[in-house]
PDB file of C-alpha atoms in Angstrom:
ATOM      1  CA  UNK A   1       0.000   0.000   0.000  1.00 47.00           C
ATOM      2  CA  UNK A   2       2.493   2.427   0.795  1.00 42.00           C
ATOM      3  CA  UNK A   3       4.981   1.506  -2.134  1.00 44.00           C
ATOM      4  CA  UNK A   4       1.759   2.477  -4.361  1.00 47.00           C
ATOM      5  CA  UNK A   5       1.280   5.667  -2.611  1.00 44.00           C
ATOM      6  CA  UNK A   6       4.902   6.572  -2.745  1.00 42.00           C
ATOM      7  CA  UNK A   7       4.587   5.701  -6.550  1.00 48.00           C
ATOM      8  CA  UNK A   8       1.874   7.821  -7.265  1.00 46.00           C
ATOM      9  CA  UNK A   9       3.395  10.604  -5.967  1.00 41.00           C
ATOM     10  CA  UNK A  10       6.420  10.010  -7.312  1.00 43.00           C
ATOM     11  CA  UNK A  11       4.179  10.105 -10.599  1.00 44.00           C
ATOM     12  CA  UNK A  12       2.457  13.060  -9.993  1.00 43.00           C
ATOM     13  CA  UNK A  13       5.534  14.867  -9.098  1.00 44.00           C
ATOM     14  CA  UNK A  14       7.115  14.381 -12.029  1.00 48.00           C
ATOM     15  CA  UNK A  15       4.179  15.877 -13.870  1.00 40.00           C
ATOM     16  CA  UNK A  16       4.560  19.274 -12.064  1.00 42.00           C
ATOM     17  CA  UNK A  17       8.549  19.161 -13.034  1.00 40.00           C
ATOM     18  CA  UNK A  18       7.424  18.183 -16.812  1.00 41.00           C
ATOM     19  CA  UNK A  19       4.665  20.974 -16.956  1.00 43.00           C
ATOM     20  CA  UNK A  20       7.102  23.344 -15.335  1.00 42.00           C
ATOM     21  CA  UNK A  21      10.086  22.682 -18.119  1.00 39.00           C
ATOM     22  CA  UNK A  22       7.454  23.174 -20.717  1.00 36.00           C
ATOM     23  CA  UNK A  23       6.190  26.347 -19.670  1.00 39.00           C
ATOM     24  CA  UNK A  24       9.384  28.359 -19.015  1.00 39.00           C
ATOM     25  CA  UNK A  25      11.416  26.089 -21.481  1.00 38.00           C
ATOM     26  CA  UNK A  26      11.368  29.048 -23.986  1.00 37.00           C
ATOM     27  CA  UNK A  27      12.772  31.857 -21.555  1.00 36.00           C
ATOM     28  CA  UNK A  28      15.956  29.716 -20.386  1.00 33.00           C
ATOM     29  CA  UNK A  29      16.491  29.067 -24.416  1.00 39.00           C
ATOM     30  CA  UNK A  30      20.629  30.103 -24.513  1.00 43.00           C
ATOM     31  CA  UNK A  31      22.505  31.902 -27.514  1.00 46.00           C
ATOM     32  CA  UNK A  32      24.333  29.426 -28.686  1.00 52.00           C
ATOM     33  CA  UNK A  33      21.518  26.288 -27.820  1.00 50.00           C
ATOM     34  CA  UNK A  34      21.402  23.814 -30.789  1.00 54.00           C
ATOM     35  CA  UNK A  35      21.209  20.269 -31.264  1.00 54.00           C
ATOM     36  CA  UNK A  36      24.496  19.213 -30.571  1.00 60.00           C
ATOM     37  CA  UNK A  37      25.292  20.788 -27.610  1.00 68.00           C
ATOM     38  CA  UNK A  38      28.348  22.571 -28.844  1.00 84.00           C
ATOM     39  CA  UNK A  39      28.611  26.368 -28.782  1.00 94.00           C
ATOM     40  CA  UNK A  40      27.564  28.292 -31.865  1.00 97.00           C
ATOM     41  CA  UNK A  41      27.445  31.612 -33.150  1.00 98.00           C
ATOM     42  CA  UNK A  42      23.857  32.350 -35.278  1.00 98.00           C
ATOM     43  CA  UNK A  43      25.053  32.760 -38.580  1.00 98.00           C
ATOM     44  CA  UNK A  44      21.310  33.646 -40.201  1.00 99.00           C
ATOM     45  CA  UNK A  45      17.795  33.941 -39.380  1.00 99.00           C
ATOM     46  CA  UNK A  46      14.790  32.273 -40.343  1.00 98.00           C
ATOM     47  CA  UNK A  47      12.296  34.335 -41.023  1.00 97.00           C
ATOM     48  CA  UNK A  48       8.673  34.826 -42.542  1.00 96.00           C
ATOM     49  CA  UNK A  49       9.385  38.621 -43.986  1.00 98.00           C
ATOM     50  CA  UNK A  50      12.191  39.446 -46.146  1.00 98.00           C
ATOM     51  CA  UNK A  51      14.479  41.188 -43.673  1.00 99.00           C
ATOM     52  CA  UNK A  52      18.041  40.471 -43.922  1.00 99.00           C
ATOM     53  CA  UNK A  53      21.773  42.583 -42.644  1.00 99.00           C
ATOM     54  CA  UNK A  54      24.299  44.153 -44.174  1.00 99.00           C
ATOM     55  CA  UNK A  55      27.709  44.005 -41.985  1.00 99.00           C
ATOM     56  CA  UNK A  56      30.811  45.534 -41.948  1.00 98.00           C
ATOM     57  CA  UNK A  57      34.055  44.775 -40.668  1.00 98.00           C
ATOM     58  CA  UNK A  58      36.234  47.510 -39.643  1.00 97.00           C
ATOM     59  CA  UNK A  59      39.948  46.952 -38.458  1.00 95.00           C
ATOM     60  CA  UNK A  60      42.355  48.570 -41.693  1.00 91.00           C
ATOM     61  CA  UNK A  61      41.775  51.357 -43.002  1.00 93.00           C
ATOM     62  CA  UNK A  62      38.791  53.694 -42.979  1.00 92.00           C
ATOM     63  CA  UNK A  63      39.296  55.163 -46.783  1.00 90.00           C
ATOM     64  CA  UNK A  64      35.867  53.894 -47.949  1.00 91.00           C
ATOM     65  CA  UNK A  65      33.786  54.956 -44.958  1.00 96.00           C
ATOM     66  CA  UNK A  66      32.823  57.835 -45.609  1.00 95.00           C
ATOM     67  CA  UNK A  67      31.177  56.925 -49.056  1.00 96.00           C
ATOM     68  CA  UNK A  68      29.846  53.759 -47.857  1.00 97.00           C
ATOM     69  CA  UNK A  69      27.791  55.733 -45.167  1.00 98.00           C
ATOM     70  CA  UNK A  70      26.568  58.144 -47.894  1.00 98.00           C
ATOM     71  CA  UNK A  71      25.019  55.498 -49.793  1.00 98.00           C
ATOM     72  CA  UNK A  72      23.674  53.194 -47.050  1.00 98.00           C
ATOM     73  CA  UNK A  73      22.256  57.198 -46.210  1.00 98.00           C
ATOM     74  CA  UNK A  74      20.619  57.464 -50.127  1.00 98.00           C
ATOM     75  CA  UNK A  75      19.121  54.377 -49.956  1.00 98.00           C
ATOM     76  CA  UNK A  76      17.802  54.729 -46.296  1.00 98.00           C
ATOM     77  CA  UNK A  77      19.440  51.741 -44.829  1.00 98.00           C
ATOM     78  CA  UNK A  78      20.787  50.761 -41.699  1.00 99.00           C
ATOM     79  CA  UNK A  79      23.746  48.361 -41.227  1.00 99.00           C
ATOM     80  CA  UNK A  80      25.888  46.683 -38.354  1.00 99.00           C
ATOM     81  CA  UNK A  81      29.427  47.872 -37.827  1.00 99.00           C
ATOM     82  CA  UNK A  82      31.992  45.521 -36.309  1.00 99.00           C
ATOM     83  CA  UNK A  83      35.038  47.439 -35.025  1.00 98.00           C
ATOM     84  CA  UNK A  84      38.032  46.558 -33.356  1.00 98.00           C
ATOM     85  CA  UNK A  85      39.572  48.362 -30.071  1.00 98.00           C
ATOM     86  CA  UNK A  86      42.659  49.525 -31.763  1.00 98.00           C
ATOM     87  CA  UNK A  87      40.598  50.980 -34.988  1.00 98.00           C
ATOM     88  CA  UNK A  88      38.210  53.180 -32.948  1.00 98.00           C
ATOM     89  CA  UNK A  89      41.437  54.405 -31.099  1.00 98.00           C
ATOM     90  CA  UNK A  90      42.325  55.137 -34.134  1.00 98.00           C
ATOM     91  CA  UNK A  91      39.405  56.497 -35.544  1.00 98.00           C
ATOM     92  CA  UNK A  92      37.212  57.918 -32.889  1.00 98.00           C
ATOM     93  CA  UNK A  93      35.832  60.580 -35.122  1.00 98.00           C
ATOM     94  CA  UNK A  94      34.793  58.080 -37.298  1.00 98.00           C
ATOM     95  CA  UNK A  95      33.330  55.942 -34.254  1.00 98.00           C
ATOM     96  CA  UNK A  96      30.921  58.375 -33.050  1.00 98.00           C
ATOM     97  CA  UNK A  97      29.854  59.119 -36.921  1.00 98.00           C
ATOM     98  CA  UNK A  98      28.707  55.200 -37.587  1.00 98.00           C
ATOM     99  CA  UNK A  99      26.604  55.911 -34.187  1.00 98.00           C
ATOM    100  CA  UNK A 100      25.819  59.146 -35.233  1.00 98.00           C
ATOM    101  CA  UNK A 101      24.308  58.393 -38.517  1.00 98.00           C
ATOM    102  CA  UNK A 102      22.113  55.281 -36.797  1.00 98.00           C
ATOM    103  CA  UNK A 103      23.674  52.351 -37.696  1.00 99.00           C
ATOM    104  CA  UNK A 104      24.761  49.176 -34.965  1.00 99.00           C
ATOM    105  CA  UNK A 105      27.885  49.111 -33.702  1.00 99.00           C
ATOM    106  CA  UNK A 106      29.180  45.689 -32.370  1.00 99.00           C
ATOM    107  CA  UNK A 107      32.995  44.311 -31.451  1.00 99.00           C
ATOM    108  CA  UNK A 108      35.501  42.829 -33.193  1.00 98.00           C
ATOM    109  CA  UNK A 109      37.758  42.734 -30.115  1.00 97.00           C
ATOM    110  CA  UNK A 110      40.830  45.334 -29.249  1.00 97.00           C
ATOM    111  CA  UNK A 111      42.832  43.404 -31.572  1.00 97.00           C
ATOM    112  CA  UNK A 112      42.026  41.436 -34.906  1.00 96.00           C
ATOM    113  CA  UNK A 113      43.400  37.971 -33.742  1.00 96.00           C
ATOM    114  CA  UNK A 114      42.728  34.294 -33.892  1.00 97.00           C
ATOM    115  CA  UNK A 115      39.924  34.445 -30.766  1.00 98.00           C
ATOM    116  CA  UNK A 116      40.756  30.150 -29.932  1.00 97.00           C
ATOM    117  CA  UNK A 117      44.243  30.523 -29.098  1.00 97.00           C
ATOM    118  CA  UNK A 118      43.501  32.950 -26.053  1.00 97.00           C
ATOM    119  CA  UNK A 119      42.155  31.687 -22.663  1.00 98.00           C
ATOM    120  CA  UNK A 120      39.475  32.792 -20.930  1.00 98.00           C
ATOM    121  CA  UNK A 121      41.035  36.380 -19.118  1.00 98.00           C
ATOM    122  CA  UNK A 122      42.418  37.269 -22.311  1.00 98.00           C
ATOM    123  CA  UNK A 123      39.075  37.124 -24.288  1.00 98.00           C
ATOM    124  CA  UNK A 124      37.230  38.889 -21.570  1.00 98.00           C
ATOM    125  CA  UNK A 125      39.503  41.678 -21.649  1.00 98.00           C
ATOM    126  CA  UNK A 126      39.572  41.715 -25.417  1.00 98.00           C
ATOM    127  CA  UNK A 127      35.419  42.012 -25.213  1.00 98.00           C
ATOM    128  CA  UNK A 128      35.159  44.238 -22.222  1.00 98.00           C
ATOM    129  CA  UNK A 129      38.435  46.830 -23.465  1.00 98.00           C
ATOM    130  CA  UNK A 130      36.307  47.210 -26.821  1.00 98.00           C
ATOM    131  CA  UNK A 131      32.844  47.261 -25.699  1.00 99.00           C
ATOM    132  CA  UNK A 132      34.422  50.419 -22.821  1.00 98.00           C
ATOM    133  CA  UNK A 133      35.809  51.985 -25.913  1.00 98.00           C
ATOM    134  CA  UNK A 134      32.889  52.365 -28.055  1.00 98.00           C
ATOM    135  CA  UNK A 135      30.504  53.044 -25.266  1.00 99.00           C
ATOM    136  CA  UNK A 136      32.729  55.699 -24.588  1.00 98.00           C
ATOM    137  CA  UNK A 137      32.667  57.794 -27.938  1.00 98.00           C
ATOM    138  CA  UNK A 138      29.174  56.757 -28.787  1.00 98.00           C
ATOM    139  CA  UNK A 139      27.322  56.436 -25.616  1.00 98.00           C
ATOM    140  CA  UNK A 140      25.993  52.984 -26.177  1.00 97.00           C
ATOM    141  CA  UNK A 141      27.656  49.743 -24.790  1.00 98.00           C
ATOM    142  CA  UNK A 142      27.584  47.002 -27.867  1.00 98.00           C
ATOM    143  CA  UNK A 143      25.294  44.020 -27.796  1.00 98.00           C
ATOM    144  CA  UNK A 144      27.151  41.784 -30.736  1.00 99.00           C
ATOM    145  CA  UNK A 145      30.778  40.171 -31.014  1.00 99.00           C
ATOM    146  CA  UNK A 146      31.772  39.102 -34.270  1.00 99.00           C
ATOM    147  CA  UNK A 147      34.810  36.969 -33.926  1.00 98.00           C
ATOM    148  CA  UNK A 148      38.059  38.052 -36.022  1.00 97.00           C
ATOM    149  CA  UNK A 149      38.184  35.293 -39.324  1.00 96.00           C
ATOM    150  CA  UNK A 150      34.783  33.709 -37.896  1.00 96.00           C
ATOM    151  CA  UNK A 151      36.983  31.291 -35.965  1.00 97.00           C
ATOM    152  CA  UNK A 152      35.675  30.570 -32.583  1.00 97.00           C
ATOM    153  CA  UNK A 153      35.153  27.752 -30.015  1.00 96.00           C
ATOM    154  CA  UNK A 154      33.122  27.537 -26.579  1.00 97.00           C
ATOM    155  CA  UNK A 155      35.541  29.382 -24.192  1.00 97.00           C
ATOM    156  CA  UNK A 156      34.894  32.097 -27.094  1.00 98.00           C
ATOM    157  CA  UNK A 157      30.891  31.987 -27.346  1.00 98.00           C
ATOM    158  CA  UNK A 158      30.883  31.491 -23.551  1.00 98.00           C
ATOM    159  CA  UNK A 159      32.929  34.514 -22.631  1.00 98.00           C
ATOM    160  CA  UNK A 160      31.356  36.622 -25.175  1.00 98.00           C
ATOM    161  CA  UNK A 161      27.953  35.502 -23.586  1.00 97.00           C
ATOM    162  CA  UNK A 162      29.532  36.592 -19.798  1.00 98.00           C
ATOM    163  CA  UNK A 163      30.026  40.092 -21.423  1.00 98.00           C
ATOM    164  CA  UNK A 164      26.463  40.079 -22.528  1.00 98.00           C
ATOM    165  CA  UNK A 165      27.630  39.975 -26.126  1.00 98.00           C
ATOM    166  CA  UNK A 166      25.530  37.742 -28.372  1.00 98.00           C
ATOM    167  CA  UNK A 167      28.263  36.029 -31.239  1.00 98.00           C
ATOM    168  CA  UNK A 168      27.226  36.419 -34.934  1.00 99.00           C
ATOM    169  CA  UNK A 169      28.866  35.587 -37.702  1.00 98.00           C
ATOM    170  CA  UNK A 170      27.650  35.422 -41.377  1.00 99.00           C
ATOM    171  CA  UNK A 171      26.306  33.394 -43.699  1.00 98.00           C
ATOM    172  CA  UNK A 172      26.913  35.449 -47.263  1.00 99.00           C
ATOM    173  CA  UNK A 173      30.742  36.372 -47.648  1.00 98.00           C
ATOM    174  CA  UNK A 174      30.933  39.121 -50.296  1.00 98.00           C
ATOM    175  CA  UNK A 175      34.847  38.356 -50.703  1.00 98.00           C
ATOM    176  CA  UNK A 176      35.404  42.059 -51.371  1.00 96.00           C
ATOM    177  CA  UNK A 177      38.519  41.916 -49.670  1.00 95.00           C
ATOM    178  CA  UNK A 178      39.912  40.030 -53.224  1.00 95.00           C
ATOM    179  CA  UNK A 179      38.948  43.722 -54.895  1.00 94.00           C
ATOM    180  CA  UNK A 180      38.065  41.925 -57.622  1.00 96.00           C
ATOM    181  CA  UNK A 181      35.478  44.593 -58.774  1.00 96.00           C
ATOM    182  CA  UNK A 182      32.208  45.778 -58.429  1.00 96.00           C
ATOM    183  CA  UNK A 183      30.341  43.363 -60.414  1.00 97.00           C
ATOM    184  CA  UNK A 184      32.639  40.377 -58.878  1.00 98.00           C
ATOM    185  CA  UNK A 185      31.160  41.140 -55.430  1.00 98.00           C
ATOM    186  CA  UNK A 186      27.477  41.697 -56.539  1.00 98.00           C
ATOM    187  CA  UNK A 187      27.675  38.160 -58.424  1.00 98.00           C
ATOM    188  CA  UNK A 188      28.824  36.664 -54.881  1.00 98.00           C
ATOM    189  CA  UNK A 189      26.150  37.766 -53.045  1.00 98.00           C
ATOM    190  CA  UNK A 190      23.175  37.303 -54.869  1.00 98.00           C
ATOM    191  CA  UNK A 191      24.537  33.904 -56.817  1.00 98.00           C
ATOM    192  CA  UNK A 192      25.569  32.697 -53.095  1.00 98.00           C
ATOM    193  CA  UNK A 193      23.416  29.817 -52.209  1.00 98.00           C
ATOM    194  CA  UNK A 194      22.512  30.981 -49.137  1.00 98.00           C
ATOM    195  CA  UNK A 195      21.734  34.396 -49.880  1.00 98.00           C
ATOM    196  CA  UNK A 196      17.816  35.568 -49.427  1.00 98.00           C
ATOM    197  CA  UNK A 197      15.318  36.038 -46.396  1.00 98.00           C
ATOM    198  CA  UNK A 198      17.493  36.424 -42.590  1.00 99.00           C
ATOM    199  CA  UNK A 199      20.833  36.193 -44.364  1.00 99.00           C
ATOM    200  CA  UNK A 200      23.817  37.950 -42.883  1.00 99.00           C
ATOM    201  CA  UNK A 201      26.235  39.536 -45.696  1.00 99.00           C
ATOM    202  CA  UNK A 202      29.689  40.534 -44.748  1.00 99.00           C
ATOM    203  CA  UNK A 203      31.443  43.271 -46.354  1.00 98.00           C
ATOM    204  CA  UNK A 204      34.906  44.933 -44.911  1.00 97.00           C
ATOM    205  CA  UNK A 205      35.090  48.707 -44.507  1.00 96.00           C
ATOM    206  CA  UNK A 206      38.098  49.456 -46.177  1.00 91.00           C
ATOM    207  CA  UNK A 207      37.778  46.928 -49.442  1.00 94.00           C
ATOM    208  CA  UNK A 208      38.293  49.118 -52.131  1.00 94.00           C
ATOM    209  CA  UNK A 209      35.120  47.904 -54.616  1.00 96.00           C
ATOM    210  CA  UNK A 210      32.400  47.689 -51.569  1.00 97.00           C
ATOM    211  CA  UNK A 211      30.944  51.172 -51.939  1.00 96.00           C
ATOM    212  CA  UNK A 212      29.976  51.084 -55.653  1.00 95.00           C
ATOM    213  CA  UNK A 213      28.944  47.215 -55.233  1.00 97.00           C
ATOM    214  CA  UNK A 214      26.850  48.553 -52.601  1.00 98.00           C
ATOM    215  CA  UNK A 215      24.805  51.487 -54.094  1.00 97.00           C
ATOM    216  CA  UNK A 216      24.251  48.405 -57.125  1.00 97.00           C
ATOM    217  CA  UNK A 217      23.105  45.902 -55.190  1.00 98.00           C
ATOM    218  CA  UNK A 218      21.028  48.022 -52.744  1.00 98.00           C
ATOM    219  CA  UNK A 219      19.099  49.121 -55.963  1.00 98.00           C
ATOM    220  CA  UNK A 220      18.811  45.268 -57.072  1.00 98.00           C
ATOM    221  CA  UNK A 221      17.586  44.099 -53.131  1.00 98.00           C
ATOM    222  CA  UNK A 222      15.098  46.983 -53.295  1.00 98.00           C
ATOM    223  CA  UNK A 223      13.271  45.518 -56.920  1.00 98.00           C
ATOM    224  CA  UNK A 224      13.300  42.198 -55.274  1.00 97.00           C
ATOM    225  CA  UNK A 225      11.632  43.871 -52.183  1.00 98.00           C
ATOM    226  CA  UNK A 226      14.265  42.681 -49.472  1.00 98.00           C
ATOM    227  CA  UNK A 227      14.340  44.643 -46.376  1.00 98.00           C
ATOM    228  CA  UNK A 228      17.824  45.744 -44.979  1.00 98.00           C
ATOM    229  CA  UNK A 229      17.634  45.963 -41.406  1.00 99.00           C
ATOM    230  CA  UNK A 230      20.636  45.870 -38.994  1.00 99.00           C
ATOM    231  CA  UNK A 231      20.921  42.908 -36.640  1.00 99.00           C
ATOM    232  CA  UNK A 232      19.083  44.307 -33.570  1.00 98.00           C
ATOM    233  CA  UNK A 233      16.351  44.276 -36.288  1.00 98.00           C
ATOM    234  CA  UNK A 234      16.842  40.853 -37.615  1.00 99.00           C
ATOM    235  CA  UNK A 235      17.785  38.583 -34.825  1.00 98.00           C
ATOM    236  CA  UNK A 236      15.674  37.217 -32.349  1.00 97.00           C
ATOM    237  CA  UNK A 237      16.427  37.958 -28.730  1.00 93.00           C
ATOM    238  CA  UNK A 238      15.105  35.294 -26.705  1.00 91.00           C
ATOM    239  CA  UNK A 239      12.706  32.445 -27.171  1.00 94.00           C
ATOM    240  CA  UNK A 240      14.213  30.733 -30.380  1.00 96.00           C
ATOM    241  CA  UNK A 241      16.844  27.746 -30.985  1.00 95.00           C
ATOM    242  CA  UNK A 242      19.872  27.333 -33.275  1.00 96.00           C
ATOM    243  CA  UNK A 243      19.999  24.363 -35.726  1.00 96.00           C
ATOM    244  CA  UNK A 244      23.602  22.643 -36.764  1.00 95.00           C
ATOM    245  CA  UNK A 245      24.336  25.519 -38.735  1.00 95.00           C
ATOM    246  CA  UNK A 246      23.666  28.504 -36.466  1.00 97.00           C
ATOM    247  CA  UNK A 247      20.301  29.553 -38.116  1.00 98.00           C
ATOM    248  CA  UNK A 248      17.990  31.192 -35.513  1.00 98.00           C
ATOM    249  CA  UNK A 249      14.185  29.118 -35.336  1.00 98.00           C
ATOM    250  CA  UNK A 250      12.055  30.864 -33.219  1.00 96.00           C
ATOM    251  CA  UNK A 251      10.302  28.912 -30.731  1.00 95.00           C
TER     252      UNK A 251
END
């Protein structure tokens, strides 16, 4: 009698913890939760409008900024900017103008290196020396970390996480870094075969082609009514999971 007590409780207990999961199972969703189990960055989006980001790399040069903000300007677009410490130390002017003029800023880390071959103290420094830097010429501490070469493990999604930094990547390489021409980089995009709805394009600031490709294949996204949104706009925040690949499901 009393084992059958004892097992109905036990029954009825485990209810309450399975009813519990389901109902808050969406809130305690992580960044980086997939399938696996291993630590990913989101790479794209899925989504059921045609939103998708244009983001920029910043940690050469600045030469091409100022045109490539005219034109994202023309076209009424907003992007993400990725800098590093050492190229808003350089360019603070230029800092607080990406801010200025509305688009995201997120961090690249002080230095452009290889994120996986530094330990834990050393990453957290990198994030929290950047994130200090930006917030102090623009006023707003960064959300994002994009890691330098996409290159990343979990120390580096964890400790980007600890920062309150969410890791994104891309899934659309433009390759204008090969300056290779205008047409070269609008063929990569829109004959990638991942490009379309909640893809993330990567472009570098400095490439020497990007601007012209740019004001093109704005023009080309607008006919095909795509919606170019920075990543605050485009990723979800909570509530969602990642598949193998780093695309965002919401839940």
């Amino acid at each position: 009698m009393k084992k059958h007590i004892f097992s109905s409780l036990l029954w009825i207990f485990s209810l309450i913890l399975t009813a519990c999961a389901i109902r808050y199972l969406p809130d305690m969703v992580s960044v980086s939760a997939n399938a696996t189990g291993m630590e990913l960055p989101v790479t794209s989006v899925e989504r059921s409008d045609s939103r998708l980001s244009l983001t920029f790399s910043a940690a050469g040069n600045c030469l091409e900024l100022s045109n490539l903000l005219e034109i994202l300007d023309s076209h009424q677009v907003k992007a993400t900017f990725f800098l590093t410490g050492t190229w808003t130390d350089r360019y603070p002017n230029e800092t607080a103008q990406i801010a200025k003029a509305g688009h995201q800023l997120g961090v690249l880390g002080d230095h452009y290196q290889d994120f996986t071959s530094l330990n834990r103290q050393e990453i957290l420094l990198e994030l929290r020396t950047t994130s200090d830097k930006i917030q102090e010429l623009t006023g707003i501490r960064p959300k994002l970390f994009r890691p330098p070469y996409g290159t990343y493990n979990n120390e580096v999604i964890r400790s980007a996480s600890d920062c309150g930094l969410t890791t994104v990547t891309w899934n659309v390489d433009s390759l204008d870094w090969k300056d290779q021409g205008e047409d070269a980089v609008i063929d990569t995009i829109l004959n990638h075969p991942q490009f379309g709805s909640g893809a993330i394009l990567y472009f570098h600031v400095g490439a020497k082609y990007t601007p012209k490709a740019l004001d093109s294949l704005l023009t080309i996204l607008e006919k095909k009514n795509y919606q170019a949104v920075p990543l605050s706009q485009l990723l979800y925040e909570k509530n969602y999971t990642l598949d193998t690949e780093g695309r965002q499901f919401p839940l």
